[in-house]
XYZ file of C-alpha atoms in Angstrom:
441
model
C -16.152 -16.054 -1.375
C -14.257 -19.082 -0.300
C -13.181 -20.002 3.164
C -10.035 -18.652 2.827
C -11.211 -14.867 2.007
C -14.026 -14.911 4.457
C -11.609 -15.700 7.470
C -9.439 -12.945 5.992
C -12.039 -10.733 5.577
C -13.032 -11.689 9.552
C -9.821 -10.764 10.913
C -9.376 -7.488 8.649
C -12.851 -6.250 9.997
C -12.104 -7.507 13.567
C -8.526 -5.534 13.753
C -10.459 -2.808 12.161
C -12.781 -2.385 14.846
C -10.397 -2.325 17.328
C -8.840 0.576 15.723
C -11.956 2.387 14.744
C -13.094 1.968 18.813
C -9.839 3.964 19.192
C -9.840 6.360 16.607
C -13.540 7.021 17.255
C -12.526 7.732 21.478
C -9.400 9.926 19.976
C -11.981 11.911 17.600
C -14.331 12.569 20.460
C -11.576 13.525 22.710
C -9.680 15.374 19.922
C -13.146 17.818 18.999
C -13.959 18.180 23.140
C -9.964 19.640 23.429
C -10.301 22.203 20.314
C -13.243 23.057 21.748
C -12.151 24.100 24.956
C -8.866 25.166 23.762
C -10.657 27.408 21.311
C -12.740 28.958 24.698
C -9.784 29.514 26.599
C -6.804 30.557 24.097
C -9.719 32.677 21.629
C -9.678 32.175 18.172
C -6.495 33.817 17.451
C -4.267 31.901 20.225
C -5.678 28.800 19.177
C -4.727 29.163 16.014
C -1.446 30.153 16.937
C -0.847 27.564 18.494
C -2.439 25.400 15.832
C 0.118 26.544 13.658
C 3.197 26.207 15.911
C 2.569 22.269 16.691
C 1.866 21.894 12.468
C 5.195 23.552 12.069
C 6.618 20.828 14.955
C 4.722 17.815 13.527
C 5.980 19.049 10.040
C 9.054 18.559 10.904
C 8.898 15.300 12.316
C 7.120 14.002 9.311
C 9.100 15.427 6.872
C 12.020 13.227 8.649
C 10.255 9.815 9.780
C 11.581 6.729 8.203
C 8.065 4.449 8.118
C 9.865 2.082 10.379
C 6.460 -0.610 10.543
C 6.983 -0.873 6.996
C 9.953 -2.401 6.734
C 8.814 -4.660 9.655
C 5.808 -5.756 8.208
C 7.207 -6.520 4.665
C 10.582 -8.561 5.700
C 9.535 -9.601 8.981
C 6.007 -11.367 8.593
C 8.032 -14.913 7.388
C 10.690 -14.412 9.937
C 8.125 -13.411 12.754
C 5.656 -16.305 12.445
C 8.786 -18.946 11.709
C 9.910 -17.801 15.008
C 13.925 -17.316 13.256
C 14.885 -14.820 16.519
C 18.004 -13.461 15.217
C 17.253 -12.498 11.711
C 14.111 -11.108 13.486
C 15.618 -9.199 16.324
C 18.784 -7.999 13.684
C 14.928 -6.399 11.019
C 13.556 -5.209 14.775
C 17.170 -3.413 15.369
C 17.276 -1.580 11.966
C 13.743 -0.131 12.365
C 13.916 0.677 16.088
C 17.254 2.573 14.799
C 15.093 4.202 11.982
C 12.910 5.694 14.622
C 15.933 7.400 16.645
C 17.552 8.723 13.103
C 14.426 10.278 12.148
C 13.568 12.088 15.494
C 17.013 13.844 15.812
C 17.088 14.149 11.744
C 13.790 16.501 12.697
C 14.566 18.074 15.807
C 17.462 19.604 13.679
C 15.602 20.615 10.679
C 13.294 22.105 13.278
C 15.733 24.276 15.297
C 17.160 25.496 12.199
C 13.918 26.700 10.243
C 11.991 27.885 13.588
C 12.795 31.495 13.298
C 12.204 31.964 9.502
C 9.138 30.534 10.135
C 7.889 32.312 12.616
C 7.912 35.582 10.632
C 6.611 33.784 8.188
C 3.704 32.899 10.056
C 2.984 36.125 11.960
C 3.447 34.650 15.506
C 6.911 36.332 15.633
C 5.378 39.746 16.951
C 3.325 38.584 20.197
C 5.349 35.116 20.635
C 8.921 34.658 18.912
C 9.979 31.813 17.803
C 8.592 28.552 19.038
C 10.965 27.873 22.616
C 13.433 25.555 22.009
C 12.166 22.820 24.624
C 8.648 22.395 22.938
C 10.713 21.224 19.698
C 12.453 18.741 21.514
C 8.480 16.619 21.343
C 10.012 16.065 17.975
C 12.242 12.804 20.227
C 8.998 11.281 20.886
C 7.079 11.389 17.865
C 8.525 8.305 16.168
C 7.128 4.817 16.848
C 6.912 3.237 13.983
C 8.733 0.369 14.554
C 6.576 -0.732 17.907
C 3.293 0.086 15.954
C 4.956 -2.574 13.357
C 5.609 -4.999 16.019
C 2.164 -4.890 17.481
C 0.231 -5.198 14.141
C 2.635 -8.218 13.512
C 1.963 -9.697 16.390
C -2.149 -9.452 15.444
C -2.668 -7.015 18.656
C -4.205 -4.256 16.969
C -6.579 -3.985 20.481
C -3.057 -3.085 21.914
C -1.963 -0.491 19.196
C -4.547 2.073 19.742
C -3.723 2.065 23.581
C -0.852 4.767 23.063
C -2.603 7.089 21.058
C -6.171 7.184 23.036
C -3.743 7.515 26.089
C -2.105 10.628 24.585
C -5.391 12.013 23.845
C -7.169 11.472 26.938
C -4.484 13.274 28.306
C -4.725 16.360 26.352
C -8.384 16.536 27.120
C -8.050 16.229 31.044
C -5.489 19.352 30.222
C -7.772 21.256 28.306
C -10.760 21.145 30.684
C -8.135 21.962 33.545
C -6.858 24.575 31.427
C -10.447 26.314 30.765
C -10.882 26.407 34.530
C -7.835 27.650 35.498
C -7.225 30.209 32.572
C -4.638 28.695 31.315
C -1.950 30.667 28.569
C -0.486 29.447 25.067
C 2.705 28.088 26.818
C 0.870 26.053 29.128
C -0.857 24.326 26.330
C 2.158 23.780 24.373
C 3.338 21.600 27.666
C 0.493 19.607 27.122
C 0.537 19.223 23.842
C 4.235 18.118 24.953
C 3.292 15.561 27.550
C 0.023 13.936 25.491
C 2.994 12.999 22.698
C 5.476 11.785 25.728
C 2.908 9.368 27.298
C 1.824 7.804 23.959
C 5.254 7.264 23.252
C 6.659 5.361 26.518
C 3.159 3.540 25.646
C 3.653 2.401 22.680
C 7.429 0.939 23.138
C 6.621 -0.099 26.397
C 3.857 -2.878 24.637
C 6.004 -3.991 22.388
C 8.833 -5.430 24.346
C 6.130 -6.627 26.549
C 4.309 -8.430 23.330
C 7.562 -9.578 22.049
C 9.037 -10.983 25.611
C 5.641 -12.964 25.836
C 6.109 -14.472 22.584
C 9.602 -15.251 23.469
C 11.187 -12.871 20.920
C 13.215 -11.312 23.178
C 15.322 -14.487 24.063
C 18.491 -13.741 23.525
C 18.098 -10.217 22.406
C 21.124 -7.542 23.168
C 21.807 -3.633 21.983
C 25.782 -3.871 22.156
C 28.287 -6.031 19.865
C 25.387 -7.068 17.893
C 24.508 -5.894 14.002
C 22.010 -2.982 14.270
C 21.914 -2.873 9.511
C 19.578 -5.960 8.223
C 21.184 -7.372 5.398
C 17.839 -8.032 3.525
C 18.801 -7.175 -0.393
C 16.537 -3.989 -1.191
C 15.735 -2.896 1.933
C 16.907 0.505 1.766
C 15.237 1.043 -1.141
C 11.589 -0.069 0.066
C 12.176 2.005 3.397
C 13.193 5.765 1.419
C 10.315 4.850 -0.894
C 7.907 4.574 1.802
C 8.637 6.895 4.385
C 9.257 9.476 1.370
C 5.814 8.703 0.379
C 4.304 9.114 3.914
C 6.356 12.565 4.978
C 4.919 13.650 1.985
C 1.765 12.806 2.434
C 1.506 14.340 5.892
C 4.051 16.960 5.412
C 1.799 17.848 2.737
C -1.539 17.991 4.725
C 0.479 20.074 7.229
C 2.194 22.633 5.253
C -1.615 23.454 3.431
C -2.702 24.862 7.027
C 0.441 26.740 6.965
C 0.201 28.269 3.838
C -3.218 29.093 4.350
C -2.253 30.716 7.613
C -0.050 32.702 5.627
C -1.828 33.911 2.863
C -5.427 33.850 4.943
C -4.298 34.174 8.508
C -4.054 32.648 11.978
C -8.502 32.518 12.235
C -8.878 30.991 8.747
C -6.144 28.471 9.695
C -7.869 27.113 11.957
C -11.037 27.260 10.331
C -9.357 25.642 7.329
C -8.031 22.410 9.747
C -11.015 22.136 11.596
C -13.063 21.485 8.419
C -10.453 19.300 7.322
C -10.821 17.243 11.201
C -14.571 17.240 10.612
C -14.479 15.639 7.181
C -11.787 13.377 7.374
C -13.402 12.393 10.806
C -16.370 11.206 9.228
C -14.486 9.266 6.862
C -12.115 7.868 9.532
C -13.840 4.918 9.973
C -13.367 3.539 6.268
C -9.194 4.366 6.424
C -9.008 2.374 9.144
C -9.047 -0.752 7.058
C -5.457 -0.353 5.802
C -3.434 -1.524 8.704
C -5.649 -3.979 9.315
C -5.553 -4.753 5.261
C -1.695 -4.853 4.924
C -0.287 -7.514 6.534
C -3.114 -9.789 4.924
C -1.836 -8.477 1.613
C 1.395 -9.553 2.283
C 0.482 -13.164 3.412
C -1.351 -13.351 0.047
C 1.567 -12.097 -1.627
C 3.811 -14.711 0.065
C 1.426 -17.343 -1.488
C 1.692 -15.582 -4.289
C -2.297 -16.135 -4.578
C -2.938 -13.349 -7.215
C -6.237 -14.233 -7.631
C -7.288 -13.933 -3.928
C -5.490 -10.667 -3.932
C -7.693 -9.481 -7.228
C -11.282 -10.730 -5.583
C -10.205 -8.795 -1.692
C -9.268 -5.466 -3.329
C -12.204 -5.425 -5.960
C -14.942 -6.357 -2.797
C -13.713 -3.550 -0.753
C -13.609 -0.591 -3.763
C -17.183 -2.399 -4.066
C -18.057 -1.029 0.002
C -16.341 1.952 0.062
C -18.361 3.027 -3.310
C -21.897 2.764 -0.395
C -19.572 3.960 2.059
C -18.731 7.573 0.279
C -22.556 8.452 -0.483
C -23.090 7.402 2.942
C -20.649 10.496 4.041
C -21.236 13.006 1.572
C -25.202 13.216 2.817
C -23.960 13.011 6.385
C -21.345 15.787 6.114
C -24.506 17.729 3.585
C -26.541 17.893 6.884
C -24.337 17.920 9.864
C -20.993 19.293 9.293
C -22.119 22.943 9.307
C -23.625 22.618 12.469
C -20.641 21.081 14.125
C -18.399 23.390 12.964
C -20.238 26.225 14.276
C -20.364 23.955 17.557
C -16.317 23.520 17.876
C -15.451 27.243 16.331
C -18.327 29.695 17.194
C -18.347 30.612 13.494
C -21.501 31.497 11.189
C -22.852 28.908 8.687
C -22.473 31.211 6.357
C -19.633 30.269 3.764
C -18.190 27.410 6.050
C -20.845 25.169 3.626
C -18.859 24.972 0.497
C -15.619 24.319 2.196
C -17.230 21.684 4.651
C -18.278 19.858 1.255
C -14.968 20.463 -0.635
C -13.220 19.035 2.032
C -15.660 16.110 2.373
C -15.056 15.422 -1.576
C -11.342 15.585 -0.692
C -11.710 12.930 2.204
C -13.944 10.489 0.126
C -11.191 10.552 -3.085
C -8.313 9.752 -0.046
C -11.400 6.551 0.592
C -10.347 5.249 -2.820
C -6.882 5.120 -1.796
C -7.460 2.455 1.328
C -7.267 -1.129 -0.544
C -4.667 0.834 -3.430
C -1.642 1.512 -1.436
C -1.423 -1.316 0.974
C -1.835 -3.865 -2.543
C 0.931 -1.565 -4.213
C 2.907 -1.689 -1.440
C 2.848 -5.145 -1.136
C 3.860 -6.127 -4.510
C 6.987 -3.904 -3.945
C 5.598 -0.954 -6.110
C 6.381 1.450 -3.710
C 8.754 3.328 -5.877
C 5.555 4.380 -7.852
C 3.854 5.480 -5.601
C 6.287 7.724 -4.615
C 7.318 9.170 -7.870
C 3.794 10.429 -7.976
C 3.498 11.567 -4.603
C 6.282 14.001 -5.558
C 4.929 15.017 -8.985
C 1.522 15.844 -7.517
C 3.332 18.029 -4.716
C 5.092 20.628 -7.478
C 1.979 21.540 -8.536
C -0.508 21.127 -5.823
C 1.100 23.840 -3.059
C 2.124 26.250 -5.791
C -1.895 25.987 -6.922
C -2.885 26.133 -2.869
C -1.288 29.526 -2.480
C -2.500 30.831 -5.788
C -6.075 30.014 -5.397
C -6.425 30.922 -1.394
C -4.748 34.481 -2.270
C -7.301 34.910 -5.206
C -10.923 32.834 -3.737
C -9.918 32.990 0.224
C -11.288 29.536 1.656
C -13.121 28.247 -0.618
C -9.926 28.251 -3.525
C -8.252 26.445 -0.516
C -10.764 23.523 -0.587
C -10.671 23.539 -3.944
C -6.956 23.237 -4.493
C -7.004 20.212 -1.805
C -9.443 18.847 -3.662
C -7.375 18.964 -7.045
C -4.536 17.690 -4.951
C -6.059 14.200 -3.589
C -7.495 13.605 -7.264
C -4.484 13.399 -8.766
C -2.976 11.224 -5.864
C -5.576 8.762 -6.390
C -5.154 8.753 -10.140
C -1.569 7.911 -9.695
C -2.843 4.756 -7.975
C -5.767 3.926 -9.586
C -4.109 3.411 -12.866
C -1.387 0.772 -12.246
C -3.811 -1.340 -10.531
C -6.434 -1.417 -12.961
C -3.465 -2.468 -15.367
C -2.535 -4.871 -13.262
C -6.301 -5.887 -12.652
C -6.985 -6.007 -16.409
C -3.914 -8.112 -17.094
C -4.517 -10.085 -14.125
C -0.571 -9.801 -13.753
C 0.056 -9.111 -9.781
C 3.759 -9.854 -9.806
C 5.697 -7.905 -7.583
C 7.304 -9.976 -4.447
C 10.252 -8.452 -2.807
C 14.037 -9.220 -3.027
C 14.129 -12.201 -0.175
């Protein structure tokens, strides 16, 4: 490697750890509050209300423009040439992306609540979900102040919010286990964890930006709030359709399977999916860290740099995957019987479908950032949605006919054909050694 890639690589690794120290805190945190949530609530409860924030957070996916996006892709040049008012017009459009999307999903959320409910079988002890825990759906978004963080090389900074937000939740839990707390005294804390990361995470932003003297100048009123960068409506709907489908997906599987399987296998079902996407956590941090370093190198339009970074890192995560398949072999039985107080028996093969599952998403780490990048985002989308008409329809079918285990299964299914709809444009492109793909300017 030359000078040029091993400073990259530094810097990639460096931001990475900062965001693996916080994801690795929010894991901890996140498998001490199911635990003690479990203890307090029971099984049933829990998963109750397991499956009224997934029908929340569904919501609020299914809705979220990927604001940082945007940011990252047209805003990298006009960040580090310090240009203020192109820069504060890009910051304006995404920060207004945020809003649209939060009160886009608090509506689709107040509409569907009640269908859903029956649907879901928490209608009978708990109606519908109330109408002031939806209203988390306003704080959800913060896509645009993650963006202006990570451009701003402050990734220390940008896992602040969310390790907040957790930490929170768990000082509510073990108060809650004490004091015998009920399902709608959890939902307020589920409530208030998502507030505080929120004010967090805009609150660092402005201060980031007003230290780097972005802010000079900067007004809300009689100032354009639309960038008028050529294509970039079409790069934000193929993004953030991408995303919300991607985690509107992950959500609606616990929802089917609490339809077809029940509340208890629910949460079964997402706990096995914490535990072995938790192990894997550590390799998926690498693509915000990866991303805006993609983009340099696509501004240089230094293909070959571009080639040699994304073949080294399939190269790592190739050690990293056996490395979590025998780890998740040996412990991931015993830890879910630690966090659910369920037997061993038959949580085995769904622990290692679901560990499969999480090492194919792996693959996907150095893919979608490069695609991105080169403005292939369009793609990636198209075969988001192709997968999706075929991979819930095959969820229900096999959890109604093999219980669990056809629910692993079908997720499995689900993230190969993801991958494969990545996989093959860049070995194209690798073979042809053809990486064209810069952005409208």
């Amino acid at each position: 490697m030359n000078s040029q890639i091993k400073a990259l690589f530094r810097r990639v690794f460096r931001n990475t750890g900062y965001l693996l120290t916080g994801r690795g805190a929010m894991a901890v945190l996140a498998l001490a509050s199911t635990a003690l949530a479990v203890r307090t609530l029971g099984l049933e409860d829990y998963g109750i209300l397991l499956l009224m924030s997934s029908f929340v957070m569904s919501c609020a996916v299914a809705t979220r423009f990927q604001a940082w996006q945007p940011l990252l892709q047209y805003g990298t040049s006009l960040y580090k040439a310090a240009e203020k008012k192109p820069f504060q017009t890009l910051f304006r459009h995404c920060s207004m992306l945020d809003a649209l999307g939060a009160l886009m999903g608090l509506a689709v959320a107040l509409f569907s609540s009640i269908w859903l409910a029956h649907l879901s079988g928490w209608a009978a002890a708990y109606g519908h979900i109330p109408l002031w825990y939806m209203t988390v759906i306003l704080f959800m978004n913060t896509g645009c102040a993650m963006g202006v963080l990570r451009l701003a090389n402050r990734y220390e900074l940008a896992v602040l919010a969310d390790t907040a937000g957790s930490v929170v939740k768990f000082v509510g839990c073990v108060t809650g286990f004490f004091l015998h707390w009920t399902l709608p005294d959890f939902l307020l804390l589920w409530y208030c964890s998502t507030a505080v990361a929120f004010v967090l995470d805009y609150g660092l932003a402005f201060w980031v930006m007003a230290r780097s003297d972005k802010l000079k100048g900067f007004r809300l009123v009689n100032v354009s709030w639309l960038s008028p960068i050529k294509g970039i409506w079409r790069f934000t709907f193929s993004t953030s359709l991408d995303q919300a489908l991607g985690r509107l997906g992950s959500r609606l599987t616990v929802l089917i399977v609490g339809a077809v399987l029940g509340p208890e296998n629910a949460a079964i079902y997402n706990v096995t999916w914490q535990i072995s996407d938790g192990m894997a956590r550590p390799a998926q941090m690498l693509t915000p860290a990866l991303y805006p370093e993609l983009v340099a190198l696509r501004d240089k339009r230094d293909w070959a740099s571009i080639r040699q970074v994304t073949n080294r890192i399939l190269q790592a995560l190739a050690i990293f995957s056996a490395v979590v398949l025998v780890v998740a072999t040996f412990v991931g039985p015993w830890l879910l019987h630690l966090l659910l107080t369920v037997p061993w028996t038959g949580t085995r093969t769904l622990l290692l479908l679901m560990t499969i599952t999480a090492i194919l998403d792996l693959w996907d780490v150095p893919l979608e950032p490069l695609l991105v990048s080169l403005n292939k985002a369009h793609q990636i989308m198209i075969g988001r949605m192709v997968t999706m008409c075929f991979s819930l329809p095959l969820l229900y079918v096999l959890a109604r006919a093999w219980g669990m285990t056809g629910a692993g299964f079908a997720t499995l299914l689900s993230e190969l054909a993801i991958l494969l709809t990545r996989l093959g444009p860049y070995l194209i492109m690798n073979r042809n050694k053809s990486f064209e793909g810069k952005p409208e300017a």
